[in-house]
CSV table of C-alpha atoms and ligand atoms in Angstrom, one decimal:
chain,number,residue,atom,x,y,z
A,166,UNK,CA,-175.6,-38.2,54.6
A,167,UNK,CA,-172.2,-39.1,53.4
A,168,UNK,CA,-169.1,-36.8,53.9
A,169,UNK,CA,-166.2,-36.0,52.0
A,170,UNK,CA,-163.3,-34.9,53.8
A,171,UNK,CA,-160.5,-33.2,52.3
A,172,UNK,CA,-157.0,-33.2,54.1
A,173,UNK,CA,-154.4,-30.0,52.9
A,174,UNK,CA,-151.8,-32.9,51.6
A,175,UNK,CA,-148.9,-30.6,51.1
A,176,UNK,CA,-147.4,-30.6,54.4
A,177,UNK,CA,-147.5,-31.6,57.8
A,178,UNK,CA,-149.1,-35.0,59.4
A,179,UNK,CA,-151.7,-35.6,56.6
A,180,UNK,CA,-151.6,-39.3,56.9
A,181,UNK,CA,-152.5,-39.0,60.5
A,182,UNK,CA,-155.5,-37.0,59.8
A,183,UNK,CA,-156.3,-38.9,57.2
A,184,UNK,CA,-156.2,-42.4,59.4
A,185,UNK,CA,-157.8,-40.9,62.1
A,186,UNK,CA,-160.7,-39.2,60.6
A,187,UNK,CA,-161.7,-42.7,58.7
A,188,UNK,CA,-161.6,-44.7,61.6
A,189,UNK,CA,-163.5,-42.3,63.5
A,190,UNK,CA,-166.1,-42.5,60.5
A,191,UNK,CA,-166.2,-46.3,60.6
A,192,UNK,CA,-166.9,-46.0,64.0
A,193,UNK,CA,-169.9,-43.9,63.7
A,194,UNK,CA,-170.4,-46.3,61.0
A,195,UNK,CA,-170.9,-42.9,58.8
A,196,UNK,CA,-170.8,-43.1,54.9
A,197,UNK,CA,-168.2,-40.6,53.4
A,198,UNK,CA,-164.5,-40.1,52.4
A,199,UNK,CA,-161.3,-38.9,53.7
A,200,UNK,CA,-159.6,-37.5,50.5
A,201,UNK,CA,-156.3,-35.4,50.2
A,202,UNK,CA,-156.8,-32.0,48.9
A,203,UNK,CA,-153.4,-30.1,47.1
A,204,UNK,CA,-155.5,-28.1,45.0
A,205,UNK,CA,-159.1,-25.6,44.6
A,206,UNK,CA,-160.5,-28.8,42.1
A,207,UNK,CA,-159.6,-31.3,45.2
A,208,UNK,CA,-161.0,-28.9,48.0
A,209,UNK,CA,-164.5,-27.5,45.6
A,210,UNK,CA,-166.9,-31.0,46.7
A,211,UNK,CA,-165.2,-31.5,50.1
A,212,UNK,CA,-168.0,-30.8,52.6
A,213,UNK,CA,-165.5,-30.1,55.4
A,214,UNK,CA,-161.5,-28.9,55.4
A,215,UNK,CA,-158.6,-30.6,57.5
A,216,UNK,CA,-155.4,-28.1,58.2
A,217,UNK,CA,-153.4,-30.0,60.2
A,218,UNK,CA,-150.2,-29.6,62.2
A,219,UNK,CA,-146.7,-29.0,60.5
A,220,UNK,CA,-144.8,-26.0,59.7
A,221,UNK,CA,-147.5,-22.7,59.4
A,222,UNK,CA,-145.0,-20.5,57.4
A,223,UNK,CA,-144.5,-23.7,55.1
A,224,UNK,CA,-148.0,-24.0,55.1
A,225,UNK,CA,-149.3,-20.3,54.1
A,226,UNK,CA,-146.5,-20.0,51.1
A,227,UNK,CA,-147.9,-23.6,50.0
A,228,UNK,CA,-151.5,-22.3,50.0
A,229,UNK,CA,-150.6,-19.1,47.9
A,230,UNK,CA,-148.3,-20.9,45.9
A,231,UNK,CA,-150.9,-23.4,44.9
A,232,UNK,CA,-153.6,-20.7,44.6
A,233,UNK,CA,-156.1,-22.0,47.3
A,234,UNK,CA,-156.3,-19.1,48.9
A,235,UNK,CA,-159.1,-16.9,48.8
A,236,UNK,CA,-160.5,-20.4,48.0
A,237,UNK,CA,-160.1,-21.3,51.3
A,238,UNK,CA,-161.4,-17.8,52.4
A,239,UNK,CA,-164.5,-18.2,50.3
A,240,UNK,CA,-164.8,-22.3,51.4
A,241,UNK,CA,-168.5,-23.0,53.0
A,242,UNK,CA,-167.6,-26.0,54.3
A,243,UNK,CA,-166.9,-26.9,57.6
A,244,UNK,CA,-162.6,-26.6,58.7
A,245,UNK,CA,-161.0,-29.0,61.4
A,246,UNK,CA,-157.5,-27.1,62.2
A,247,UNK,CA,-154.6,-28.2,64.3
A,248,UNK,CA,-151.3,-26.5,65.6
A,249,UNK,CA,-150.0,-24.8,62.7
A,250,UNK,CA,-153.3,-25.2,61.2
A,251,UNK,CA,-154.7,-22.7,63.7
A,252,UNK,CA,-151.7,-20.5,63.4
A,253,UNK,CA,-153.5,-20.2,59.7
A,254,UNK,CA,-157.3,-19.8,60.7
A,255,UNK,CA,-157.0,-16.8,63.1
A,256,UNK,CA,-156.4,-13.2,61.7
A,257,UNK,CA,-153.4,-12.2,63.7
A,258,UNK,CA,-149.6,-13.8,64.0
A,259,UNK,CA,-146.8,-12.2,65.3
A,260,UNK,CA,-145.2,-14.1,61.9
A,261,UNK,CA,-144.9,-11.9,59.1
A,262,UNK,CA,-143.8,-14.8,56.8
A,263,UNK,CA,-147.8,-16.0,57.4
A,264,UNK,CA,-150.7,-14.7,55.8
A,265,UNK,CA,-153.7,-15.3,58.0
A,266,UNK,CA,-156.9,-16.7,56.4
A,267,UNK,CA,-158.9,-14.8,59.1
A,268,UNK,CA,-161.4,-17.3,59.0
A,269,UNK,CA,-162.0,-17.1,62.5
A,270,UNK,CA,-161.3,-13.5,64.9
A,271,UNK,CA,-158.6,-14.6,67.0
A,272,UNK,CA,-154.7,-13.6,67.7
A,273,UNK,CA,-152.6,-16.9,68.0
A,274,UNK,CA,-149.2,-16.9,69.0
A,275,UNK,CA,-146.6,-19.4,67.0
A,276,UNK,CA,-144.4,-21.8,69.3
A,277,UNK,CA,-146.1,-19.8,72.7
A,278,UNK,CA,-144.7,-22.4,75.1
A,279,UNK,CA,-140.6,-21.5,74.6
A,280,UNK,CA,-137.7,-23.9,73.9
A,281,UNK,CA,-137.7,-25.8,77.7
A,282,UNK,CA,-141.2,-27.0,77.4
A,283,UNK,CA,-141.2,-27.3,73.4
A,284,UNK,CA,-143.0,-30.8,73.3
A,285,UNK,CA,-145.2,-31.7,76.4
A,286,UNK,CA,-148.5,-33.7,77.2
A,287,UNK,CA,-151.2,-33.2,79.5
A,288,UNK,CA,-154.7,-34.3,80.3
A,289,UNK,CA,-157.2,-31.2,79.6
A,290,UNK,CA,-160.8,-30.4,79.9
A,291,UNK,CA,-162.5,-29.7,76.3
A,292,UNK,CA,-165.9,-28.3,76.3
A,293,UNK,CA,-168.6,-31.0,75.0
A,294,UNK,CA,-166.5,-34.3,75.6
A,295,UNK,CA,-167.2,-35.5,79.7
A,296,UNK,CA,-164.0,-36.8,80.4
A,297,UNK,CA,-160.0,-35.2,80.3
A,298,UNK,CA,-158.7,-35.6,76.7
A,299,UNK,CA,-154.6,-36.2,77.1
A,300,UNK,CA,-153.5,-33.6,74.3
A,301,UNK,CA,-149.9,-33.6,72.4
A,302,UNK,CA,-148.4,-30.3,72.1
A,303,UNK,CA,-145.6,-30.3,69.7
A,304,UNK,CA,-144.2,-26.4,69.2
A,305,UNK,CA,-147.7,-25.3,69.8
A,306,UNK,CA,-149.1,-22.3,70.0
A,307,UNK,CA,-152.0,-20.8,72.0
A,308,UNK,CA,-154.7,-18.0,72.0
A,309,UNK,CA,-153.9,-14.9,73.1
A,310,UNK,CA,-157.2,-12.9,72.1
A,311,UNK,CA,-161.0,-13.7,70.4
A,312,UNK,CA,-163.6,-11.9,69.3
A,313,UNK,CA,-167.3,-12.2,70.3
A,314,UNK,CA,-168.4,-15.1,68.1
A,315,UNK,CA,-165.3,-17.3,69.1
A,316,UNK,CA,-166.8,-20.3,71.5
A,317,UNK,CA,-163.6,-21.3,73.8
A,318,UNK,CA,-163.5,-24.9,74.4
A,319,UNK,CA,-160.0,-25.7,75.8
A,320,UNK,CA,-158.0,-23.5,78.0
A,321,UNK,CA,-155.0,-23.9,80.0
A,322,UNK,CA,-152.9,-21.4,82.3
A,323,UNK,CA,-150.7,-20.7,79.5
A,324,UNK,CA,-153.5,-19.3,77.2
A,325,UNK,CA,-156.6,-21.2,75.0
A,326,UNK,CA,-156.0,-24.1,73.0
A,327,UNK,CA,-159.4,-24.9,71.9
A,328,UNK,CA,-161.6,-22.7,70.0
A,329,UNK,CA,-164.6,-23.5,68.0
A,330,UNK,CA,-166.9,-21.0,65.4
A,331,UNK,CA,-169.9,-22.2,64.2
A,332,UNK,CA,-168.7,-25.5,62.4
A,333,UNK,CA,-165.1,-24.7,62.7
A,334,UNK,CA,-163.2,-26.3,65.7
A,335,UNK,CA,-159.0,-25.7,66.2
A,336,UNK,CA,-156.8,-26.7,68.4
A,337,UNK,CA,-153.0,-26.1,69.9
A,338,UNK,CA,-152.6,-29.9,70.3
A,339,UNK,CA,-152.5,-32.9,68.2
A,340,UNK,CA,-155.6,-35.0,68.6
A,341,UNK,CA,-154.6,-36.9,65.3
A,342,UNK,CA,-151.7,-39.1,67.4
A,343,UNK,CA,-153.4,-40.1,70.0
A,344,UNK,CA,-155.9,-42.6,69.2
A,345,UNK,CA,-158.9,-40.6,70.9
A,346,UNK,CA,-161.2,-39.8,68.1
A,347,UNK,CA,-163.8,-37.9,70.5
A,348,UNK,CA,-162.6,-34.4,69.0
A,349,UNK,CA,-162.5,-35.6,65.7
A,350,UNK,CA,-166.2,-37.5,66.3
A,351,UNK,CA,-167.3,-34.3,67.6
A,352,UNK,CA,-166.6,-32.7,64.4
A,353,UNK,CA,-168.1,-35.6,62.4
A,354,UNK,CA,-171.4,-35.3,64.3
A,355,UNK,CA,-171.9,-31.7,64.0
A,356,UNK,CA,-171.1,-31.6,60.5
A,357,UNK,CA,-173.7,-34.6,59.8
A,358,UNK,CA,-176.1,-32.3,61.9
A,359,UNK,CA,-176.1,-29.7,59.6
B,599,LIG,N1,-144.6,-24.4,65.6
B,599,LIG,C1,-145.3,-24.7,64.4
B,599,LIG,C2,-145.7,-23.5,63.6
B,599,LIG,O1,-146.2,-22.6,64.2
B,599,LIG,C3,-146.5,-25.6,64.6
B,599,LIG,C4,-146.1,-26.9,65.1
B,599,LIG,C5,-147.1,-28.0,64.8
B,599,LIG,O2,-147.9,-27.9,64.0
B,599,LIG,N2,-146.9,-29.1,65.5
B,599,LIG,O3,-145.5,-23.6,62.5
């Protein structure tokens, strides 16, 4: 089955997703697109969602302002969230300047990790790959409560940084910059599963 991808394009690393999730479809050697999404026309044939990392508060007005969403609320498709992008996807921030999406039960706490450790790497466990995956956290935040149909798949002693609801997986770190496509290929096959 071919995919279409849609990346949010108005902020934050989009080429990044973009780059990574084609490669990680050649390399499954998968039919489908990678296509940027600003808009409800863009997002409407994308079988699957990409929020990715960049600023969430610049993020949420962007969605409102470009009327996407309850579109988003209402979206079917599968969503592939990063940093601020799971800021977005849980129902709770400490941020008044966000509107949630809710799109998954879960409080999430913006820039959790302070000013000293602000940008930081580290080789984590993530439920599903057999091997550490050496995540990028760049102001990230973390977890700090799920409901019942929340599946944890990454956790650290600061808090989780991995969640995943039925086809929806988001993370605190940037799995875009590294080069390791196993979280995004993870994605890919579950979606092509469906
Ligand atoms: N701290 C940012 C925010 O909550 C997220 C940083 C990122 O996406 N790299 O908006």
């Amino acid at each position: 089955m071919a995919v279409r991808i849609g990346v949010f394009a108005l902020q934050g690393d989009v080429h990044e997703h973009l780059h990574a999730f084609r490669t990680a479809l050649t390399k499954r050697e998968s039919p489908g697109e990678v296509v940027p999404v600003r808009n409800k026309r863009d997002l409407a044939p994308c079988d699957a969602f990409v929020i990715p990392g960049g600023e969430s508060t610049t993020i949420s007005r962007l969605i409102q302002k470009n009327d996407l969403f309850q579109e988003i609320r209402e979206y079917d498709g599968a969503i592939f969230a990063t940093c601020a992008g799971m800021v977005l996807l849980g129902n709770d921030t400490s941020d008044a300047r966000i509107q949630p999406l809710g799109i998954m039960d879960m409080g999430v706490e913006r820039n959790a990790f302070g000013r000293q450790k602000e940008s930081f790497e580290s080789d984590i466990e993530v439920k599903g790959l057999n091997s550490p995956f050496h995540a990028v956290f760049i102001r990230a935040p973390v977890v700090t409560r799920v409901g019942q149909e929340i599946e944890v798949l990454a956790r650290i002693p600061e808090g989780i940084v991995g969640v995943r609801k039925e086809l929806h997986i988001a993370f605190s770190f940037h799995p875009e910059l590294t080069g390791d496509l196993r979280l995004h290929e993870l994605f890919l096959e579950s979606l092509e599963l469906r």
